CSV table of C-alpha atoms in Angstrom, one decimal:
chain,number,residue,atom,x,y,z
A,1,UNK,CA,-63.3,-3.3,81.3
A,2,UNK,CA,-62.8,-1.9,84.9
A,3,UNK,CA,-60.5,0.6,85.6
A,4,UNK,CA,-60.6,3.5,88.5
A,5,UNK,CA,-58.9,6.0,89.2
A,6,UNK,CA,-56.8,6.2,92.2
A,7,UNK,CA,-55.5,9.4,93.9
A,8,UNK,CA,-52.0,9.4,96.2
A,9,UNK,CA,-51.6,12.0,98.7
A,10,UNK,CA,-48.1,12.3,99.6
A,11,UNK,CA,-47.6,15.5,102.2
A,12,UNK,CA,-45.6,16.7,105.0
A,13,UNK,CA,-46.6,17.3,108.3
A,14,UNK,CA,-46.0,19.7,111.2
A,15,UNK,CA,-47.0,20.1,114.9
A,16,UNK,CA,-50.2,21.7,113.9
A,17,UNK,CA,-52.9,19.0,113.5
A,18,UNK,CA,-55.7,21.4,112.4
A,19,UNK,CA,-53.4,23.2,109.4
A,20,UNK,CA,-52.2,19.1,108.7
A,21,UNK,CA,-56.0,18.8,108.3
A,22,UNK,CA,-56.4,21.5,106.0
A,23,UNK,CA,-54.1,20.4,103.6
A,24,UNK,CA,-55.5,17.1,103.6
A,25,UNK,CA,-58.3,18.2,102.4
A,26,UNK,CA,-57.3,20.3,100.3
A,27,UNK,CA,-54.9,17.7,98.5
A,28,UNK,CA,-57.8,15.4,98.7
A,29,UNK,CA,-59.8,18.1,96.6
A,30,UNK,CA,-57.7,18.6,94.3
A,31,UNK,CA,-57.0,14.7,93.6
A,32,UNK,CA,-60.9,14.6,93.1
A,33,UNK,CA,-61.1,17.1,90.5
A,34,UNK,CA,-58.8,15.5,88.7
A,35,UNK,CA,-61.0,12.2,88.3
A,36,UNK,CA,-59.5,10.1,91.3
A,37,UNK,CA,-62.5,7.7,92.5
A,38,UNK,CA,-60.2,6.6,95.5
A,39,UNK,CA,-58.4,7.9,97.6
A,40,UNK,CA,-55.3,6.9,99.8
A,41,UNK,CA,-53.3,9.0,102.7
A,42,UNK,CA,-50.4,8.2,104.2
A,43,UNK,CA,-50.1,6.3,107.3
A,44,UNK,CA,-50.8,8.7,110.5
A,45,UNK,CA,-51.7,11.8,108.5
A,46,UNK,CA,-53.2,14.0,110.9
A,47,UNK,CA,-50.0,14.7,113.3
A,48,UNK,CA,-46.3,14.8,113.1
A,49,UNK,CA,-44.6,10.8,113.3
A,50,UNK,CA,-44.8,11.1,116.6
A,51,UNK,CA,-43.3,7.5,117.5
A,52,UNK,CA,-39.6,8.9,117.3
A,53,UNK,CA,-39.5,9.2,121.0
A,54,UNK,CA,-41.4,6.9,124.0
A,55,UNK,CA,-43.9,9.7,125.2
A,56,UNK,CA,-47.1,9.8,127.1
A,57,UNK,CA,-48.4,13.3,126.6
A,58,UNK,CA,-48.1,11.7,122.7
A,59,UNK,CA,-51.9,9.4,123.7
A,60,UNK,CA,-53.5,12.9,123.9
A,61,UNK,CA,-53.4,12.2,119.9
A,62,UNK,CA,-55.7,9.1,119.9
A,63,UNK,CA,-59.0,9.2,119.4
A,64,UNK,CA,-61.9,7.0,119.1
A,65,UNK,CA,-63.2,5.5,116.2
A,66,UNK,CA,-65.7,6.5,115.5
A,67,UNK,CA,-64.8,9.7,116.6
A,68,UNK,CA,-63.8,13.4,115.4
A,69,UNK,CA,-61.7,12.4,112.5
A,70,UNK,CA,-64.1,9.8,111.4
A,71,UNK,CA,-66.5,12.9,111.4
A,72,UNK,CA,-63.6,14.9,108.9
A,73,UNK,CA,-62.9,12.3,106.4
A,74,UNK,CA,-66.4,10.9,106.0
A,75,UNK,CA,-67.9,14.4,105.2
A,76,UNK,CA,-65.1,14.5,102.6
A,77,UNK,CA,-65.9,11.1,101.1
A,78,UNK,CA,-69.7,12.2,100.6
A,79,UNK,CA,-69.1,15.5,99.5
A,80,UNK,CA,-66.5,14.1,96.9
A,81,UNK,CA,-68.3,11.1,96.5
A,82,UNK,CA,-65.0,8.7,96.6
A,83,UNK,CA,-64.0,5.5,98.8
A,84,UNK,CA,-61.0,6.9,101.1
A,85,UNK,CA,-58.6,4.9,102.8
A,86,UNK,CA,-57.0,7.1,105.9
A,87,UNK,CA,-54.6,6.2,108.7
A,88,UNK,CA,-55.9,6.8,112.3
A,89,UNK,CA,-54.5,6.9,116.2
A,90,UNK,CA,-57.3,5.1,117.6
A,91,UNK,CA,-57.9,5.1,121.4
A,92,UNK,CA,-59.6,1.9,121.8
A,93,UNK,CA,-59.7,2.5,126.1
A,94,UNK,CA,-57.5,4.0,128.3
A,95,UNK,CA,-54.0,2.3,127.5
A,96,UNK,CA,-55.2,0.7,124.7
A,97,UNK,CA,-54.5,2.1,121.6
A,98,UNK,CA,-54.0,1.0,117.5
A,99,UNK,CA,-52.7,2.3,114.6
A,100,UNK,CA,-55.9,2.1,112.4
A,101,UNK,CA,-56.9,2.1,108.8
A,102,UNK,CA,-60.4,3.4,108.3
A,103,UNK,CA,-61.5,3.3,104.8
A,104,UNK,CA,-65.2,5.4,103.8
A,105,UNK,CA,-67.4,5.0,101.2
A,106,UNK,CA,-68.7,7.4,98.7
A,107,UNK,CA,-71.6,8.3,100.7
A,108,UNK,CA,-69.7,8.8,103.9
A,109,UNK,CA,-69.9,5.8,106.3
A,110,UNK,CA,-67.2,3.4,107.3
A,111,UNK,CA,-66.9,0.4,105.9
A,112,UNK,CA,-64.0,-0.8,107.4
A,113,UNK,CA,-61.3,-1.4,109.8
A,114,UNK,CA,-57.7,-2.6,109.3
A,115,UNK,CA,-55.3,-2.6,112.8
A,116,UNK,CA,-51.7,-2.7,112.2
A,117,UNK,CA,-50.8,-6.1,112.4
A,118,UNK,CA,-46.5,-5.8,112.7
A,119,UNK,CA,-45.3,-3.6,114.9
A,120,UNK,CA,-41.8,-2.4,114.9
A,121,UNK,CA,-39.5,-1.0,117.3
A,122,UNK,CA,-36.1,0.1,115.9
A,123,UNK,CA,-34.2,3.5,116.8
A,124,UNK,CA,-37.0,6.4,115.8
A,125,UNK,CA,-39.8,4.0,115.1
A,126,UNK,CA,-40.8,3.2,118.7
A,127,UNK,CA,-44.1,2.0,117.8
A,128,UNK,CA,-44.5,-1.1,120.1
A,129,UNK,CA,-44.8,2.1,122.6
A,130,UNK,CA,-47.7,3.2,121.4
A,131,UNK,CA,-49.9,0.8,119.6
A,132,UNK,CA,-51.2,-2.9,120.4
A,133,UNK,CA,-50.3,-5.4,117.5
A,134,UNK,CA,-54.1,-5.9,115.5
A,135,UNK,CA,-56.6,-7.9,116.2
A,136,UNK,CA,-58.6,-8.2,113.2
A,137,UNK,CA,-56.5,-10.2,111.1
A,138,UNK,CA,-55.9,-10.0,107.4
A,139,UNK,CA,-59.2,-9.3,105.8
A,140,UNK,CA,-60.1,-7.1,102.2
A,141,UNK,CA,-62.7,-4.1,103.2
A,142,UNK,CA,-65.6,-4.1,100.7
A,143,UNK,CA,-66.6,-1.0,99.0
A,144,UNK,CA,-68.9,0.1,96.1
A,145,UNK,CA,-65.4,-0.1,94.1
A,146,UNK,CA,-64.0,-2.8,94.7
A,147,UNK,CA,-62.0,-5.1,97.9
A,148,UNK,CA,-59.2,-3.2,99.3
A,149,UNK,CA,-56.5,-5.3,100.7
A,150,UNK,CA,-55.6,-2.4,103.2
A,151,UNK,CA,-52.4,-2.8,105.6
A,152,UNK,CA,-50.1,-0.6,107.2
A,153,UNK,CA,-46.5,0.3,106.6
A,154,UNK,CA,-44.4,-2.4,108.6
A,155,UNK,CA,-47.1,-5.0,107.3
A,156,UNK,CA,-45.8,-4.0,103.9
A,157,UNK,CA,-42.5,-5.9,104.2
A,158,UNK,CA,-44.5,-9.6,105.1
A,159,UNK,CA,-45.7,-11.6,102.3
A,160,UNK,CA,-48.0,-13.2,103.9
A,161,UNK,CA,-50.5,-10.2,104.9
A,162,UNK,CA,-50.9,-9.7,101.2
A,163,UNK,CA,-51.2,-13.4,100.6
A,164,UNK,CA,-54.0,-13.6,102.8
A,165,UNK,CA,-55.6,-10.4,101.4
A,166,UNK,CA,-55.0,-12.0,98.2
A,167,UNK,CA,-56.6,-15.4,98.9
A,168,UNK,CA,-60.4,-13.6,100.0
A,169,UNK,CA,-60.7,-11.5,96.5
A,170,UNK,CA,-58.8,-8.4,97.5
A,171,UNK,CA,-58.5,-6.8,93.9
A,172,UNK,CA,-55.6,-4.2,95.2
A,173,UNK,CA,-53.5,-4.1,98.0
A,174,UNK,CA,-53.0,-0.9,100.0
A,175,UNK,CA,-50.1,0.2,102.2
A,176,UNK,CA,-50.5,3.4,104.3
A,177,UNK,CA,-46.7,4.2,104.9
A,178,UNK,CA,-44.2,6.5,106.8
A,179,UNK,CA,-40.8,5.3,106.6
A,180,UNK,CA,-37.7,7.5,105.8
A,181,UNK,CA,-33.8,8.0,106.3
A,182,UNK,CA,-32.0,8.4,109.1
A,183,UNK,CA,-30.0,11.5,108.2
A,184,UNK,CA,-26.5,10.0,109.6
A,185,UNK,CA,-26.6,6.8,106.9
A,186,UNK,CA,-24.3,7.3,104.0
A,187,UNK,CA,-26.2,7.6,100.6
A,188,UNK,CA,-25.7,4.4,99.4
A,189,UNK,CA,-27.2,2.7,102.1
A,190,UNK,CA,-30.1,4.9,102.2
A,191,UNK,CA,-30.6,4.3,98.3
A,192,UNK,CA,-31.1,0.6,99.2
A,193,UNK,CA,-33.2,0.9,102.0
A,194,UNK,CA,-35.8,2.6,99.7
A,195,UNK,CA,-35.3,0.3,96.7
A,196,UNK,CA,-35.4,-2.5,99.2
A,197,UNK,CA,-39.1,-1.0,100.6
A,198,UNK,CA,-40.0,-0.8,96.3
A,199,UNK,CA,-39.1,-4.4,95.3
A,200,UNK,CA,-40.8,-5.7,98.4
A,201,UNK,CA,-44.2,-4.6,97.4
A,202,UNK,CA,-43.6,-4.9,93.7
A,203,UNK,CA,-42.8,-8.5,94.8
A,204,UNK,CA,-46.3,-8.6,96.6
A,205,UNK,CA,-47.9,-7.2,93.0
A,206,UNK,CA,-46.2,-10.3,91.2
A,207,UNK,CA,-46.6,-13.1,93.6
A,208,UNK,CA,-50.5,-12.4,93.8
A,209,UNK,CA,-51.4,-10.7,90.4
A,210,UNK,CA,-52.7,-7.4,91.8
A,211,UNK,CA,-52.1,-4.1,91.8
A,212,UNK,CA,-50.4,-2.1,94.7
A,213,UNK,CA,-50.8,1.4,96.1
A,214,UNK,CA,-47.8,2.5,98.9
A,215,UNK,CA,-48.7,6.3,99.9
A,216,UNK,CA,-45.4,7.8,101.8
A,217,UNK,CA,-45.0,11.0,103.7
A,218,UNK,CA,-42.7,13.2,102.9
A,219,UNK,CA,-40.3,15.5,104.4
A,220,UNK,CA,-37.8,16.1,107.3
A,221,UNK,CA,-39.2,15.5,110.7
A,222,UNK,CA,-36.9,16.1,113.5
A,223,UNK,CA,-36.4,14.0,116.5
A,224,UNK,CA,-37.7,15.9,119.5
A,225,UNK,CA,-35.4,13.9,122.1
A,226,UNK,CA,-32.5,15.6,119.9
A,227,UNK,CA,-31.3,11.3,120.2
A,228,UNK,CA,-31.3,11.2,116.1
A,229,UNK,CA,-31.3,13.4,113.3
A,230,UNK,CA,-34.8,13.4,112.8
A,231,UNK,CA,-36.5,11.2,109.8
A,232,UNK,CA,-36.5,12.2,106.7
A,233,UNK,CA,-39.1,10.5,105.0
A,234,UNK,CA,-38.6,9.2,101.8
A,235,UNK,CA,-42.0,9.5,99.6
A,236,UNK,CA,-41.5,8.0,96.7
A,237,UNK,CA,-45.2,7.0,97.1
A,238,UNK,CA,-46.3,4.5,93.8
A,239,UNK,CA,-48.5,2.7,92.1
A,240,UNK,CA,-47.3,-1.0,90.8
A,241,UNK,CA,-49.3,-3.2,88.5
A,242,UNK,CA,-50.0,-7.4,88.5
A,243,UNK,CA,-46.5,-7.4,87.3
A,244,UNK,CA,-45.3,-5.3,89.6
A,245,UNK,CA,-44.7,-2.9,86.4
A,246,UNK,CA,-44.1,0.5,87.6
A,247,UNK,CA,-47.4,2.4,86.5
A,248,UNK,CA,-46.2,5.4,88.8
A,249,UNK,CA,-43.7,6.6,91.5
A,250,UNK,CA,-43.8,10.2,93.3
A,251,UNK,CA,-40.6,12.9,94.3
A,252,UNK,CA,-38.7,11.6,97.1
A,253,UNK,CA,-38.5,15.2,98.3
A,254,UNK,CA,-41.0,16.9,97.6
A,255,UNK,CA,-44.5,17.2,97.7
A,256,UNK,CA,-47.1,15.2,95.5
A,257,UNK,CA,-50.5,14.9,94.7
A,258,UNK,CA,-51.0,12.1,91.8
A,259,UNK,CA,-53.9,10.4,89.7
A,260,UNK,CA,-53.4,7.2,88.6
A,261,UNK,CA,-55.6,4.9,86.3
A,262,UNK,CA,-55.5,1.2,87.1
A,263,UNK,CA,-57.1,-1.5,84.6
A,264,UNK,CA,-58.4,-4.3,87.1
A,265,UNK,CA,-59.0,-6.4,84.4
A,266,UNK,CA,-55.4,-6.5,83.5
A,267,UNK,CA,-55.5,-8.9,87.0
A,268,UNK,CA,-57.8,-11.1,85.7
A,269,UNK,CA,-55.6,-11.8,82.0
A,270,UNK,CA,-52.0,-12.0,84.7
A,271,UNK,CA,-53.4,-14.9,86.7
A,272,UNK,CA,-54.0,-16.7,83.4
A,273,UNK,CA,-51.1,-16.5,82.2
A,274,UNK,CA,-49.2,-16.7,85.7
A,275,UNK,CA,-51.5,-19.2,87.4
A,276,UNK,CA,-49.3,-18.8,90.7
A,277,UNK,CA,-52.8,-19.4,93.0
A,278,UNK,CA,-53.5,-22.8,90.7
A,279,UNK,CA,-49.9,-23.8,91.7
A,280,UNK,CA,-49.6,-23.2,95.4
A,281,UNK,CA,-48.8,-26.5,97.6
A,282,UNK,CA,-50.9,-26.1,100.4
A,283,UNK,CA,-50.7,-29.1,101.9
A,284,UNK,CA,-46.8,-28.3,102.3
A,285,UNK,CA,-47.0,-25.1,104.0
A,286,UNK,CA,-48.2,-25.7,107.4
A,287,UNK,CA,-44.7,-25.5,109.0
A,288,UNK,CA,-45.3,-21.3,108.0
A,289,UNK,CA,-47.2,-21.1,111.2
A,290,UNK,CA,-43.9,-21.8,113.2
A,291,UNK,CA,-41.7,-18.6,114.3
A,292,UNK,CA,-38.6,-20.9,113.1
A,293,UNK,CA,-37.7,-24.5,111.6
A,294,UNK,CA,-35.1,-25.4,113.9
């Protein structure tokens, strides 16, 4: 039987990048000595969510990858000896930029890329802004664990990411997040949004009979135009399994390290008895490359 153990970080952040840093690694730490194998941060972990205002002086937070952060997090992947899945600002050139998953090995080195595929632009999540959609499609990232089927946030509401994950051996799908309330919606509406973001991804568990990992910020984060209320992000980070059972769901206010186990042979005895792959009509699905069927 394979099972690992899989460590959520689920933080808040301030303006400080260095003391966001330091609790990073510290969470991370602690997560490790507690048995976690790997290890997932939440999406744009080093800084403040930074994308609620259109702001230039915000690209002095990219940086190269490799670069200094690849530096950080690799160091902490050896020392710990874990695969870790982080969420970068990567400056690709001057006035290009991504929002990048780079996932480490256990001795340190990168082993892969993902680029934010979707990206939004709503009211506080200007993000079309600051990053260029991916270009490095949907593709698992190998490690000495096992293939991650790492995406990012807005990617996390799209079936067909995952499906495509899915269909090249990912064995869990991965969602860097940071999504949250706008402070001025009434309670019931921002109940649904976040059991709206839930069912999505434990729909994504179901339809391809593997485990998912969303890893949330958490936190108020105020708007520095002074336009909004600030975010306040939700957490709520989980862990789902092939049947999109709940195996484990963090505060939605507060600060959270967790350790979770996850049987990846439980994947293999789903699809048998949910042979949803076996069943697909392929030949029918070409018109899914169209933006609409009018």
């Amino acid at each position: 039987m394979k099972k690992i153990k899989v460590g959520l970080v689920q933080q808040s952040n301030t303006a400080d990048t260095k003391a966001n840093l330091y609790k990073l690694a510290q969470n991370i730490e602690d997560v490790c000595k507690r048995g976690a194998q790997l290890v997932v941060l939440q999406e744009l972990h080093n800084s403040l969510y930074f994308c609620q205002t259109e702001d230039t002086r915000n690209f002095d937070l990219a940086e190269p990858v490799p670069g200094p952060s690849t530096g950080f997090f690799g160091e902490l992947a050896r020392q710990f000896g874990i695969v870790l899945v982080t969420s970068l600002f990567e400056r690709r050139s001057a006035g290009l930029y991504h929002n990048t998953a780079v996932v480490f090995d256990t001795d340190g080195s990168i082993t892969g890329t993902y680029r934010k595929m979707h990206i939004p632009d709503d009211p506080a999540y200007y993000e079309k802004f600051y990053f260029t959609p991916g270009d490095l499609g949907f593709h698992p990232i190998s490690t000495s664990l096992c293939k991650l089927g790492v995406q990012v946030c807005w990617d996390q509401w799209y079936p067909e990411g995952a499906r495509l994950m899915a269909l090249q051996g990912a064995e869990l799908l991965i969602y860097p997040t940071a999504i949250g309330y706008e402070s001025s919606d009434a309670p019931e509406e921002q109940e649904r949004q976040r059991e709206a973001w839930t069912t999505v991804q434990r729909g994504h568990a179901v339809a391809n009979g593997l485990p998912v990992i969303a890893v949330n910020r958490v936190g108020l984060e105020p708007d520095p135009s002074g336009q909004t209320r600030g975010i306040q992000f939700w957490g709520s980070s989980f862990v789902v399994g092939p049947q999109g059972e709940m195996l484990a769901r963090a505060s939605r206010d507060a600060e959270e390290n967790m350790v979770v186990e996850i049987d990846l042979e439980r994947s293999e005895n789903v699809r048998r008895w949910w042979p949803f792959l076996r069943d697909r009509r392929i030949e029918e699905f070409a018109p899914l490359t169209r933006r609409f069927i009018d």
